[in-house]
Short mmCIF file of C-alpha atoms and ligand atoms in Angstrom, two decimals:
data_model
loop_
_atom_site.label_atom_id
_atom_site.label_comp_id
_atom_site.label_asym_id
_atom_site.label_seq_id
_atom_site.Cartn_x
_atom_site.Cartn_y
_atom_site.Cartn_z
CA UNK A 1 146.70 16.24 -12.91
CA UNK A 2 147.99 19.49 -13.07
CA UNK A 3 145.50 22.40 -13.82
CA UNK A 4 146.54 25.17 -16.02
CA UNK A 5 144.95 28.19 -15.04
CA UNK A 6 145.40 31.57 -17.02
CA UNK A 7 144.60 34.77 -15.33
CA UNK A 8 143.61 37.18 -18.00
CA UNK A 9 141.32 40.66 -18.41
CA UNK A 10 141.83 42.31 -22.16
CA UNK A 11 142.01 45.82 -19.97
CA UNK A 12 145.08 46.73 -18.66
CA UNK A 13 145.76 47.46 -15.27
CA UNK A 14 142.98 45.88 -13.66
CA UNK A 15 144.70 43.56 -11.12
CA UNK A 16 145.72 40.28 -12.78
CA UNK A 17 149.38 40.17 -11.47
CA UNK A 18 148.32 41.43 -7.86
CA UNK A 19 145.59 38.45 -8.08
CA UNK A 20 147.88 35.91 -9.70
CA UNK A 21 150.26 36.52 -6.82
CA UNK A 22 147.94 36.23 -4.22
CA UNK A 23 145.88 33.41 -5.71
CA UNK A 24 148.98 31.23 -6.84
CA UNK A 25 150.63 31.93 -2.81
CA UNK A 26 147.37 30.95 -1.16
CA UNK A 27 147.18 28.00 -2.98
CA UNK A 28 150.77 27.05 -2.02
CA UNK A 29 149.87 27.60 1.29
CA UNK A 30 147.18 24.96 1.51
CA UNK A 31 149.72 22.74 0.08
CA UNK A 32 149.64 22.65 -3.60
CA UNK A 33 152.56 22.55 -5.95
CA UNK A 34 152.31 25.53 -7.71
CA UNK A 35 154.12 27.78 -10.15
CA UNK A 36 153.33 31.08 -11.69
CA UNK A 37 154.24 31.85 -14.91
CA UNK A 38 154.80 35.28 -16.35
CA UNK A 39 153.79 35.89 -19.69
CA UNK A 40 154.31 39.65 -19.97
CA UNK A 41 157.11 39.74 -21.80
CA UNK A 42 158.99 43.62 -21.70
CA UNK A 43 156.83 44.57 -18.65
CA UNK A 44 157.35 41.98 -16.28
CA UNK A 45 156.48 42.64 -12.52
CA UNK A 46 154.89 39.32 -11.34
CA UNK A 47 158.65 39.03 -9.98
CA UNK A 48 158.29 42.38 -8.11
CA UNK A 49 154.72 42.06 -6.48
CA UNK A 50 155.96 38.49 -5.48
CA UNK A 51 159.15 39.90 -4.16
CA UNK A 52 162.26 38.11 -6.17
CA UNK A 53 163.17 40.60 -8.44
CA UNK A 54 166.70 40.02 -7.09
CA UNK A 55 166.92 36.28 -7.97
CA UNK A 56 165.99 36.67 -11.70
CA UNK A 57 168.77 34.79 -13.65
CA UNK A 58 167.02 33.31 -16.54
CA UNK A 59 163.21 33.57 -17.92
CA UNK A 60 160.75 31.62 -19.79
CA UNK A 61 162.19 32.66 -23.01
CA UNK A 62 165.87 31.15 -22.07
CA UNK A 63 164.04 27.84 -21.07
CA UNK A 64 161.91 27.63 -24.64
CA UNK A 65 164.89 28.17 -26.62
CA UNK A 66 167.21 26.19 -25.06
CA UNK A 67 169.51 28.41 -23.34
CA UNK A 68 168.59 27.60 -19.70
CA UNK A 69 166.94 24.54 -18.42
CA UNK A 70 163.69 24.50 -16.59
CA UNK A 71 165.39 23.85 -13.25
CA UNK A 72 167.66 26.90 -13.55
CA UNK A 73 165.27 29.29 -14.46
CA UNK A 74 162.17 28.45 -11.46
CA UNK A 75 162.43 31.03 -8.59
CA UNK A 76 161.37 29.26 -5.47
CA UNK A 77 159.45 31.45 -3.14
CA UNK A 78 161.16 32.50 0.07
CA UNK A 79 158.21 31.90 2.36
CA UNK A 80 156.67 29.14 0.86
CA UNK A 81 157.69 25.43 -0.03
CA UNK A 82 156.00 24.34 -3.48
CA UNK A 83 155.57 27.87 -4.47
CA UNK A 84 157.74 28.60 -7.88
CA UNK A 85 157.64 31.31 -10.38
CA UNK A 86 159.45 31.46 -14.01
CA UNK A 87 159.88 35.33 -14.99
CA UNK A 88 159.03 36.97 -18.28
CA UNK A 89 162.10 38.61 -20.59
CA UNK A 90 162.45 42.23 -19.82
CA UNK A 91 164.76 42.80 -22.27
CA UNK A 92 163.78 40.19 -25.24
CA UNK A 93 161.59 40.84 -27.85
CA UNK A 94 157.55 39.64 -27.66
CA UNK A 95 157.88 37.21 -30.55
CA UNK A 96 160.44 35.20 -29.22
CA UNK A 97 158.12 33.42 -27.45
CA UNK A 98 156.60 30.52 -29.67
CA UNK A 99 153.13 28.32 -29.12
CA UNK A 100 155.82 25.37 -29.51
CA UNK A 101 158.17 26.19 -26.68
CA UNK A 102 155.52 27.50 -24.34
CA UNK A 103 153.69 24.22 -24.82
CA UNK A 104 157.17 22.35 -23.95
CA UNK A 105 157.51 24.06 -20.90
CA UNK A 106 153.99 23.67 -19.86
CA UNK A 107 154.38 20.05 -20.29
CA UNK A 108 157.36 20.03 -18.46
CA UNK A 109 155.85 21.65 -15.40
CA UNK A 110 152.52 19.37 -15.44
CA UNK A 111 155.31 16.63 -14.27
CA UNK A 112 156.03 18.79 -11.41
CA UNK A 113 153.07 21.09 -10.08
CA UNK A 114 149.77 20.70 -9.23
CA UNK A 115 148.64 24.58 -10.35
CA UNK A 116 150.22 26.39 -13.15
CA UNK A 117 149.24 29.81 -12.96
CA UNK A 118 149.62 32.03 -16.23
CA UNK A 119 149.94 35.67 -15.84
CA UNK A 120 148.77 36.91 -19.11
CA UNK A 121 149.85 40.82 -20.44
CA UNK A 122 146.76 43.21 -21.03
CA UNK A 123 145.43 43.29 -24.36
CA UNK A 124 144.32 40.78 -27.09
CA UNK A 125 147.35 39.94 -29.05
CA UNK A 126 149.52 37.32 -29.91
CA UNK A 127 151.27 37.18 -26.20
CA UNK A 128 147.97 37.43 -24.38
CA UNK A 129 146.62 34.50 -26.93
CA UNK A 130 149.28 32.82 -26.17
CA UNK A 131 149.14 32.61 -22.41
CA UNK A 132 145.17 31.31 -22.45
CA UNK A 133 146.63 28.81 -25.39
CA UNK A 134 147.56 26.01 -23.15
CA UNK A 135 144.99 26.85 -20.43
CA UNK A 136 142.32 24.21 -18.87
CA UNK A 137 140.35 26.94 -16.93
CA UNK A 138 140.35 30.69 -16.72
CA UNK A 139 140.19 33.60 -14.37
CA UNK A 140 138.96 36.73 -15.87
CA UNK A 141 139.47 39.60 -13.98
CA UNK A 142 137.41 42.76 -14.39
CA UNK A 143 136.97 45.84 -12.41
CA UNK A 144 133.59 47.38 -12.02
CA UNK A 145 133.46 49.50 -14.54
CA UNK A 146 132.23 49.34 -18.17
CA UNK A 147 134.86 49.47 -20.52
CA UNK A 148 136.82 46.71 -18.30
CA UNK A 149 133.85 44.43 -18.55
CA UNK A 150 133.39 44.71 -21.94
CA UNK A 151 136.78 43.50 -22.56
CA UNK A 152 136.43 41.10 -20.12
CA UNK A 153 133.61 40.10 -22.63
CA UNK A 154 135.81 39.91 -25.75
CA UNK A 155 138.65 37.82 -23.74
CA UNK A 156 135.74 35.22 -22.88
CA UNK A 157 134.91 35.12 -26.58
CA UNK A 158 138.52 34.70 -27.38
CA UNK A 159 138.41 31.54 -24.84
CA UNK A 160 136.05 29.92 -26.33
CA UNK A 161 137.66 30.25 -29.90
CA UNK A 162 141.54 30.64 -29.62
CA UNK A 163 142.77 28.20 -27.04
CA UNK A 164 143.84 24.74 -28.06
CA UNK A 165 140.86 23.11 -25.81
CA UNK A 166 138.55 25.10 -28.18
CA UNK A 167 140.05 23.90 -30.96
CA UNK A 168 139.86 20.36 -29.64
CA UNK A 169 136.23 20.99 -29.11
CA UNK A 170 136.17 21.43 -25.71
CA UNK A 171 135.58 24.66 -23.40
CA UNK A 172 138.13 26.74 -21.23
CA UNK A 173 136.08 26.53 -17.35
CA UNK A 174 135.66 30.54 -17.07
CA UNK A 175 135.23 32.20 -13.47
CA UNK A 176 134.80 35.92 -12.74
CA UNK A 177 137.61 37.80 -10.52
CA UNK A 178 135.70 41.36 -9.90
CA UNK A 179 138.43 43.29 -8.33
CA UNK A 180 138.89 46.86 -6.78
CA UNK A 181 135.07 47.08 -5.65
CA UNK A 182 133.81 49.73 -4.01
CA UNK A 183 130.38 49.04 -2.71
CA UNK A 184 129.94 52.88 -1.86
CA UNK A 185 130.33 54.02 -5.32
CA UNK A 186 128.43 51.01 -6.30
CA UNK A 187 125.96 52.50 -4.31
CA UNK A 188 126.22 56.09 -5.80
CA UNK A 189 126.05 54.30 -9.15
CA UNK A 190 129.54 55.21 -9.94
CA UNK A 191 130.81 51.75 -10.80
CA UNK A 192 128.82 48.51 -11.98
CA UNK A 193 127.68 46.36 -8.97
CA UNK A 194 128.39 42.70 -8.68
CA UNK A 195 124.92 41.43 -9.86
CA UNK A 196 125.57 43.67 -13.47
CA UNK A 197 128.80 42.44 -13.85
CA UNK A 198 127.76 38.88 -13.48
CA UNK A 199 124.45 39.38 -15.51
CA UNK A 200 126.29 40.57 -18.62
CA UNK A 201 129.23 38.18 -18.45
CA UNK A 202 127.19 35.14 -17.77
CA UNK A 203 130.03 33.00 -16.33
CA UNK A 204 130.09 32.47 -12.56
CA UNK A 205 131.91 35.01 -10.04
CA UNK A 206 134.71 32.81 -8.44
CA UNK A 207 135.48 36.62 -5.88
CA UNK A 208 135.12 39.99 -5.31
CA UNK A 209 138.34 41.79 -4.12
CA UNK A 210 137.73 45.06 -2.64
CA UNK A 211 139.37 48.46 -3.05
CA UNK A 212 141.92 48.44 -0.63
CA UNK A 213 144.94 50.23 0.47
CA UNK A 214 146.90 46.76 1.49
CA UNK A 215 147.43 45.64 -2.19
CA UNK A 216 149.75 48.88 -2.76
CA UNK A 217 151.14 48.41 0.73
CA UNK A 218 151.67 44.84 -0.28
CA UNK A 219 153.35 45.12 -3.65
CA UNK A 220 155.51 47.84 -2.57
CA UNK A 221 156.92 45.75 -0.11
CA UNK A 222 157.03 42.29 -2.56
CA UNK A 223 154.48 39.99 -0.10
CA UNK A 224 151.44 38.63 -1.89
CA UNK A 225 148.26 40.68 -0.06
CA UNK A 226 147.14 37.40 0.79
CA UNK A 227 149.84 36.93 3.55
CA UNK A 228 148.41 40.05 4.83
CA UNK A 229 145.90 38.16 7.14
CA UNK A 230 143.80 40.87 8.96
CA UNK A 231 143.35 43.02 5.25
CA UNK A 232 140.06 42.95 3.69
CA UNK A 233 141.95 42.01 0.36
CA UNK A 234 144.01 39.28 1.84
CA UNK A 235 140.64 37.58 3.26
CA UNK A 236 138.99 37.96 0.12
CA UNK A 237 141.62 36.20 -1.95
CA UNK A 238 141.76 33.58 0.45
CA UNK A 239 137.99 33.20 -0.29
CA UNK A 240 138.56 33.34 -3.77
CA UNK A 241 141.18 30.21 -3.55
CA UNK A 242 138.33 28.14 -1.02
CA UNK A 243 135.68 28.73 -4.19
CA UNK A 244 138.19 28.06 -6.51
CA UNK A 245 138.90 24.94 -5.17
CA UNK A 246 135.22 24.00 -4.53
CA UNK A 247 134.20 25.11 -1.52
CA UNK A 248 130.95 27.29 -0.86
CA UNK A 249 131.60 30.96 0.85
CA UNK A 250 129.75 33.60 0.87
CA UNK A 251 130.55 36.58 -0.54
CA UNK A 252 132.35 39.48 1.56
CA UNK A 253 133.14 42.48 1.45
CA UNK A 254 130.49 43.52 -1.32
CA UNK A 255 127.87 45.18 0.88
CA UNK A 256 128.18 48.65 1.92
CA UNK A 257 129.12 48.66 5.41
CA UNK A 258 126.73 50.26 8.05
CA UNK A 259 127.82 51.74 10.97
CA UNK A 260 124.67 51.54 12.62
CA UNK A 261 124.09 49.77 16.05
CA UNK A 262 122.35 46.97 14.65
CA UNK A 263 125.20 45.67 12.42
CA UNK A 264 127.69 46.34 15.91
CA UNK A 265 125.61 44.01 17.91
CA UNK A 266 125.63 41.54 15.71
CA UNK A 267 129.34 41.96 14.85
CA UNK A 268 128.65 43.09 11.62
CA UNK A 269 131.02 42.53 8.77
CA UNK A 270 134.70 43.15 8.55
CA UNK B 1 172.94 32.78 -21.08
CA UNK B 2 171.33 36.12 -20.25
CA UNK B 3 174.62 38.16 -19.65
CA UNK B 4 172.50 41.57 -20.29
CA UNK B 5 171.29 42.70 -16.62
CA UNK B 6 170.56 46.00 -17.68
CA UNK B 7 167.24 47.43 -16.63
CA UNK B 8 166.85 48.48 -20.18
CA UNK B 9 162.88 50.02 -20.42
CA UNK B 10 160.78 50.12 -23.36
CA UNK B 11 160.90 52.78 -25.57
CA UNK B 12 156.85 53.10 -25.77
CA UNK B 13 153.79 51.82 -24.40
CA UNK B 14 150.42 50.80 -26.58
CA UNK B 15 147.69 51.82 -24.60
CA UNK B 16 144.11 50.77 -25.29
CA UNK B 17 140.78 52.79 -24.49
CA UNK B 18 138.48 55.02 -25.79
CA UNK B 19 138.58 58.57 -26.16
CA UNK B 20 135.30 60.55 -27.09
CA UNK B 21 135.89 62.81 -30.21
CA UNK B 22 133.92 65.03 -31.91
CA UNK B 23 132.72 64.18 -35.46
CA UNK B 24 132.24 66.77 -37.89
CA UNK B 25 130.01 65.45 -40.08
CA UNK B 26 130.24 67.10 -43.53
CA UNK B 27 126.97 67.55 -45.63
CA UNK B 28 128.61 69.63 -48.29
CA UNK B 29 131.43 69.94 -50.30
CA UNK B 30 131.25 73.67 -50.48
CA UNK B 31 134.36 74.94 -48.22
CA UNK B 32 132.77 78.55 -48.23
CA UNK B 33 129.61 77.32 -47.15
CA UNK B 34 131.81 75.35 -44.78
CA UNK B 35 133.78 78.25 -43.73
CA UNK B 36 130.62 80.43 -43.12
CA UNK B 37 128.85 78.04 -40.86
CA UNK B 38 132.34 77.35 -38.68
CA UNK B 39 132.83 80.84 -38.23
CA UNK B 40 129.28 81.19 -36.88
CA UNK B 41 129.73 78.61 -34.40
CA UNK B 42 132.99 79.87 -33.54
CA UNK B 43 131.41 82.98 -32.53
CA UNK B 44 129.01 81.23 -30.17
CA UNK B 45 131.07 79.23 -28.59
CA UNK B 46 134.95 80.25 -28.80
CA UNK B 47 136.02 78.05 -25.74
CA UNK B 48 135.63 74.68 -27.94
CA UNK B 49 137.26 76.01 -31.03
CA UNK B 50 140.78 76.04 -29.83
CA UNK B 51 142.82 73.25 -30.91
CA UNK B 52 140.11 70.81 -30.69
CA UNK B 53 140.79 67.43 -32.56
CA UNK B 54 138.07 66.55 -34.48
CA UNK B 55 136.95 63.70 -37.02
CA UNK B 56 135.86 64.60 -40.66
CA UNK B 57 132.96 62.33 -41.53
CA UNK B 58 132.36 62.32 -45.55
CA UNK B 59 129.60 59.70 -45.08
CA UNK B 60 126.69 61.97 -46.35
CA UNK B 61 129.34 62.69 -49.13
CA UNK B 62 129.19 59.43 -50.82
CA UNK B 63 128.48 60.96 -54.88
CA UNK B 64 130.15 63.82 -54.60
CA UNK B 65 133.93 65.20 -55.03
CA UNK B 66 135.52 66.55 -52.17
CA UNK B 67 138.76 68.95 -51.89
CA UNK B 68 139.97 67.56 -48.83
CA UNK B 69 142.74 69.93 -48.01
CA UNK B 70 140.57 73.14 -48.37
CA UNK B 71 138.53 71.80 -45.87
CA UNK B 72 141.34 70.68 -43.33
CA UNK B 73 141.92 74.40 -44.13
CA UNK B 74 139.28 75.66 -43.05
CA UNK B 75 138.97 74.03 -39.79
CA UNK B 76 142.47 74.82 -39.22
CA UNK B 77 141.63 78.35 -39.49
CA UNK B 78 138.71 77.76 -37.10
CA UNK B 79 140.48 76.46 -34.47
CA UNK B 80 139.85 72.65 -34.92
CA UNK B 81 142.35 70.29 -35.87
CA UNK B 82 141.63 67.25 -38.12
CA UNK B 83 143.31 64.30 -36.84
CA UNK B 84 141.21 61.42 -39.20
CA UNK B 85 138.54 60.62 -42.02
CA UNK B 86 135.73 58.92 -42.12
CA UNK B 87 134.56 57.85 -45.70
CA UNK B 88 134.34 54.84 -47.81
CA UNK B 89 135.26 56.88 -51.18
CA UNK B 90 139.11 56.42 -51.99
CA UNK B 91 140.08 59.61 -52.89
CA UNK B 92 139.12 61.17 -49.95
CA UNK B 93 140.84 58.38 -47.88
CA UNK B 94 144.17 59.25 -50.36
CA UNK B 95 144.31 62.64 -49.68
CA UNK B 96 144.22 61.78 -46.29
CA UNK B 97 147.41 60.20 -46.05
CA UNK B 98 148.90 62.61 -48.23
CA UNK B 99 147.83 65.23 -45.44
CA UNK B 100 149.08 63.14 -42.59
CA UNK B 101 145.63 62.09 -41.67
CA UNK B 102 144.13 58.59 -40.41
CA UNK B 103 141.40 56.98 -41.62
CA UNK B 104 138.37 54.98 -40.31
CA UNK B 105 135.86 52.69 -42.33
CA UNK B 106 132.31 54.37 -42.63
CA UNK B 107 130.18 53.24 -40.01
CA UNK B 108 127.43 50.70 -40.48
CA UNK B 109 125.31 51.83 -43.17
CA UNK B 110 128.14 50.68 -45.58
CA UNK B 111 128.00 47.23 -44.33
CA UNK B 112 124.35 47.19 -44.29
CA UNK B 113 124.20 47.90 -48.31
CA UNK B 114 126.88 45.01 -48.61
CA UNK B 115 124.71 42.70 -47.07
CA UNK B 116 121.84 43.66 -49.32
CA UNK B 117 123.41 43.21 -52.72
CA UNK B 118 124.07 39.42 -52.11
CA UNK B 119 121.70 37.06 -54.18
CA UNK B 120 118.32 36.48 -51.93
CA UNK B 121 118.00 33.28 -50.60
CA UNK B 122 116.25 30.46 -52.89
CA UNK B 123 115.16 28.78 -49.76
CA UNK B 124 115.06 28.83 -45.89
CA UNK B 125 117.24 26.98 -44.36
CA UNK B 126 116.97 25.45 -40.36
CA UNK B 127 116.78 27.71 -37.96
CA UNK B 128 120.26 28.43 -36.56
CA UNK B 129 120.58 28.28 -32.76
CA UNK B 130 123.26 29.97 -30.64
CA UNK B 131 123.49 28.67 -26.82
CA UNK B 132 125.62 30.73 -24.73
CA UNK B 133 126.29 34.71 -24.72
CA UNK B 134 127.35 35.97 -27.97
CA UNK B 135 130.01 38.40 -26.78
CA UNK B 136 131.96 41.66 -27.96
CA UNK B 137 133.72 40.96 -31.03
CA UNK B 138 132.19 37.87 -31.75
CA UNK B 139 129.59 37.89 -34.82
CA UNK B 140 126.67 34.95 -35.70
CA UNK B 141 125.39 35.09 -39.09
CA UNK B 142 122.63 32.70 -40.12
CA UNK B 143 122.61 32.38 -43.42
CA UNK B 144 118.93 32.01 -45.38
CA UNK B 145 117.52 30.91 -42.51
CA UNK B 146 116.51 32.64 -38.47
CA UNK B 147 118.69 32.62 -35.64
CA UNK B 148 117.93 31.96 -32.14
CA UNK B 149 120.50 32.95 -29.44
CA UNK B 150 119.23 31.29 -26.48
CA UNK B 151 121.36 33.76 -24.29
CA UNK B 152 122.46 37.64 -24.34
CA UNK B 153 124.16 39.39 -26.91
CA UNK B 154 126.58 41.55 -25.42
CA UNK B 155 127.92 45.19 -26.27
CA UNK B 156 130.08 44.80 -29.29
CA UNK B 157 128.77 42.04 -30.69
CA UNK B 158 126.71 41.41 -33.81
CA UNK B 159 123.78 39.04 -34.90
CA UNK B 160 122.95 38.75 -38.20
CA UNK B 161 120.17 36.72 -39.89
CA UNK B 162 118.70 36.47 -43.34
CA UNK B 163 115.52 35.63 -41.08
CA UNK B 164 114.22 36.60 -38.25
CA UNK B 165 116.36 36.88 -35.12
CA UNK B 166 115.58 35.96 -31.55
CA UNK B 167 117.27 37.07 -28.36
CA UNK B 168 116.38 34.94 -25.29
CA UNK B 169 118.17 37.00 -23.04
CA UNK B 170 118.99 40.98 -23.56
CA UNK B 171 120.18 42.29 -26.86
CA UNK B 172 122.88 44.72 -26.11
CA UNK B 173 125.05 44.70 -29.24
CA UNK B 174 123.70 45.01 -32.89
CA UNK B 175 121.10 42.54 -34.03
CA UNK B 176 120.50 42.41 -38.10
CA UNK B 177 117.26 40.68 -39.34
CA UNK B 178 116.11 40.18 -43.14
CA UNK B 179 119.92 40.86 -43.97
CA UNK B 180 119.06 40.15 -47.68
CA UNK B 181 116.16 42.58 -47.90
CA UNK B 182 113.03 40.11 -46.18
CA UNK B 183 110.82 43.24 -45.06
CA UNK B 184 108.67 40.61 -43.01
CA UNK B 185 111.86 39.76 -40.81
CA UNK B 186 111.91 40.59 -36.95
CA UNK B 187 113.97 41.27 -34.44
CA UNK B 188 112.84 39.82 -30.90
CA UNK B 189 114.19 39.89 -27.62
CA UNK B 190 113.76 39.19 -23.69
CA UNK B 191 115.38 42.71 -22.76
CA UNK B 192 115.97 45.75 -25.43
CA UNK B 193 119.10 47.70 -24.56
CA UNK B 194 120.87 47.60 -28.67
CA UNK B 195 123.45 49.74 -30.03
CA UNK B 196 121.60 49.17 -33.32
CA UNK B 197 118.43 46.88 -35.01
CA UNK B 198 118.41 46.47 -38.74
CA UNK B 199 115.28 45.02 -40.47
CA UNK B 200 116.01 44.67 -44.31
CA UNK B 201 119.15 47.26 -44.35
CA UNK B 202 116.62 50.46 -42.52
CA UNK B 203 118.20 50.48 -39.56
CA UNK B 204 118.86 52.45 -36.08
CA UNK B 205 121.22 53.54 -33.63
CA UNK B 206 120.60 54.16 -30.23
CA UNK B 207 122.04 56.00 -27.39
CA UNK B 208 122.05 54.45 -24.11
CA UNK B 209 119.62 57.57 -23.25
CA UNK B 210 116.90 56.47 -25.98
CA UNK B 211 116.25 52.94 -24.63
CA UNK B 212 112.35 52.69 -24.42
CA UNK B 213 110.99 52.51 -21.12
CA UNK B 214 110.18 48.94 -21.26
CA UNK B 215 113.84 47.81 -21.72
CA UNK B 216 113.32 45.51 -19.23
CA UNK B 217 110.58 43.48 -21.37
CA UNK B 218 110.51 41.47 -24.02
CA UNK B 219 110.48 44.11 -27.75
CA UNK B 220 109.55 43.21 -31.26
CA UNK B 221 111.32 45.01 -33.73
CA UNK B 222 109.79 44.99 -37.27
CA UNK B 223 109.40 47.16 -40.50
CA UNK B 224 105.78 49.21 -40.98
CA UNK B 225 105.71 51.46 -44.07
CA UNK B 226 109.56 51.44 -44.60
CA UNK B 227 110.24 52.35 -40.80
CA UNK B 228 111.23 50.39 -37.97
CA UNK B 229 108.59 49.78 -34.99
CA UNK B 230 109.43 49.06 -31.67
CA UNK B 231 107.04 47.59 -30.09
N1 LIG C 1 142.17 45.60 -5.13
C1 LIG C 1 142.87 46.57 -5.15
N2 LIG C 1 142.74 47.76 -4.36
C2 LIG C 1 143.60 48.55 -4.51
N3 LIG C 1 144.57 48.34 -5.79
C3 LIG C 1 144.68 47.69 -6.55
C4 LIG C 1 143.61 46.48 -6.41
N4 LIG C 1 143.80 45.45 -7.40
C5 LIG C 1 145.30 45.97 -8.33
N5 LIG C 1 145.50 47.52 -7.47
C6 LIG C 1 146.39 48.54 -8.41
O1 LIG C 1 145.85 48.58 -9.28
C7 LIG C 1 147.07 48.56 -10.10
C8 LIG C 1 147.32 47.32 -11.06
O2 LIG C 1 147.41 46.27 -10.67
P1 LIG C 1 148.26 44.92 -11.29
O3 LIG C 1 149.55 45.40 -11.79
O4 LIG C 1 147.96 43.65 -10.65
O5 LIG C 1 147.09 44.80 -12.97
P2 LIG C 1 147.48 43.85 -14.09
O6 LIG C 1 146.50 43.54 -14.37
O7 LIG C 1 148.56 42.83 -14.01
O8 LIG C 1 148.44 45.06 -15.03
P3 LIG C 1 148.66 45.01 -16.37
O9 LIG C 1 147.80 44.63 -17.40
O10 LIG C 1 149.20 46.12 -16.63
O11 LIG C 1 149.68 43.79 -16.38
C9 LIG C 1 148.59 48.07 -9.37
O12 LIG C 1 149.23 49.83 -8.80
C10 LIG C 1 147.65 47.37 -7.85
O13 LIG C 1 148.52 47.83 -6.70
MG1 LIG C 2 150.37 42.43 -14.90
#
């Protein structure tokens, strides 16, 4: 059965698109047929992060309005078989997307794919609700700061009330992905700790991605950071996907690295 | 077929976010008095009174009429730029519109009064149980009943009961017990860092700095001689 997963946050700029790209890529690396849908109409940038912006011809809206066939709009990833993306429209009006149209597209994709990952726009308006409406599961992205956590809280509430599953009396399984985590700033109480965030949001943590220069480097090159296997963020994303697929993995990159003899003797954490 | 390939940028972008803004709570409609007070303050802290945006709040002046345009002039003369008003009075809201100022609804007081106006409960209904966190933006109301939350009430969430409110977790948002005036009602929680608690319309707001030292311990809030006590 295909799983429809929305990556959402409430607050903007927390790392949804970055996370979508790497999670989708890691799933495809494991052999799952995966499609990423960009719901951020007017501000599309998933194609940039995936490095396929020059191959965008048709988009999600063209498909929902029947101007293009799904197969024409899907862009195949350069690097991985079984990874596709459906771009958002850069130019069309947001209201051109309808619940019905999106529902049909998702139903058609379910026939072909194991995972359908929806990159939500920021906010709690129509676009964000549309992105989550058909989801079976959610990855709620949060930065370790009060305003982001509060917006995530709001979004989890909407997952419990505004989705099709909620309307049918079922739940959307939500998991927390903390991004841009900086253990040093947590230590100095400039940022909230993983434990504090988990306690407030009361959903399981699927991953913690450290603040890392590798992320910007990767998105400038249009290569999802999970391809950068030596990087901390890349490893954190592959751990995240392993957990997402049910594997048990200890959290890495959440503790301040102590450069003592002790940690060096035992290899320490990378 | 999409022919338009141009990189058309959108003209603008709305951004959410919280700004801290100074509220000027007016305690008198007398402009001369306001002017006097403001110019005294200006001399004390001239740097502050320099194109500083302010919100004019008229919540303490519900019974009197106010000449908004004069208040605005006084502010501007003293280096404050009113950007919006907060009031329940329709007249002030209309003047604000005419002056190009925004409007915010009044804070909690208003709602608490409304709740109280409803007819009282003829009889208590069975307790309402809520399992899991009550999240930002959500409101739960137990009509004519107690409310038990098995989880936390997060910041920006609101739980209301005509009877008692019990939170088996952290109370970080708002809790209103005795919403129809039951002075015996209580708010009970495992951890206390509420934004607001109220019993029978008597309420208290809390800034993050003023939580009791016992914030990690269970807290009971009830009314004693018309004021709230936290135990
Ligand atoms: N772990 C990280 N370390 C450093 N920078 C990061 C990290 N994650 C994301 N960023 C940066 O944060 C910015 C926003 O990321 P991204 O576009 O993924 O967020 P978003 O939630 O999709 O934003 P929007 O709400 O606008 O769609 C980008 O510049 C990205 O490079
Ligand atoms: Mg994005």
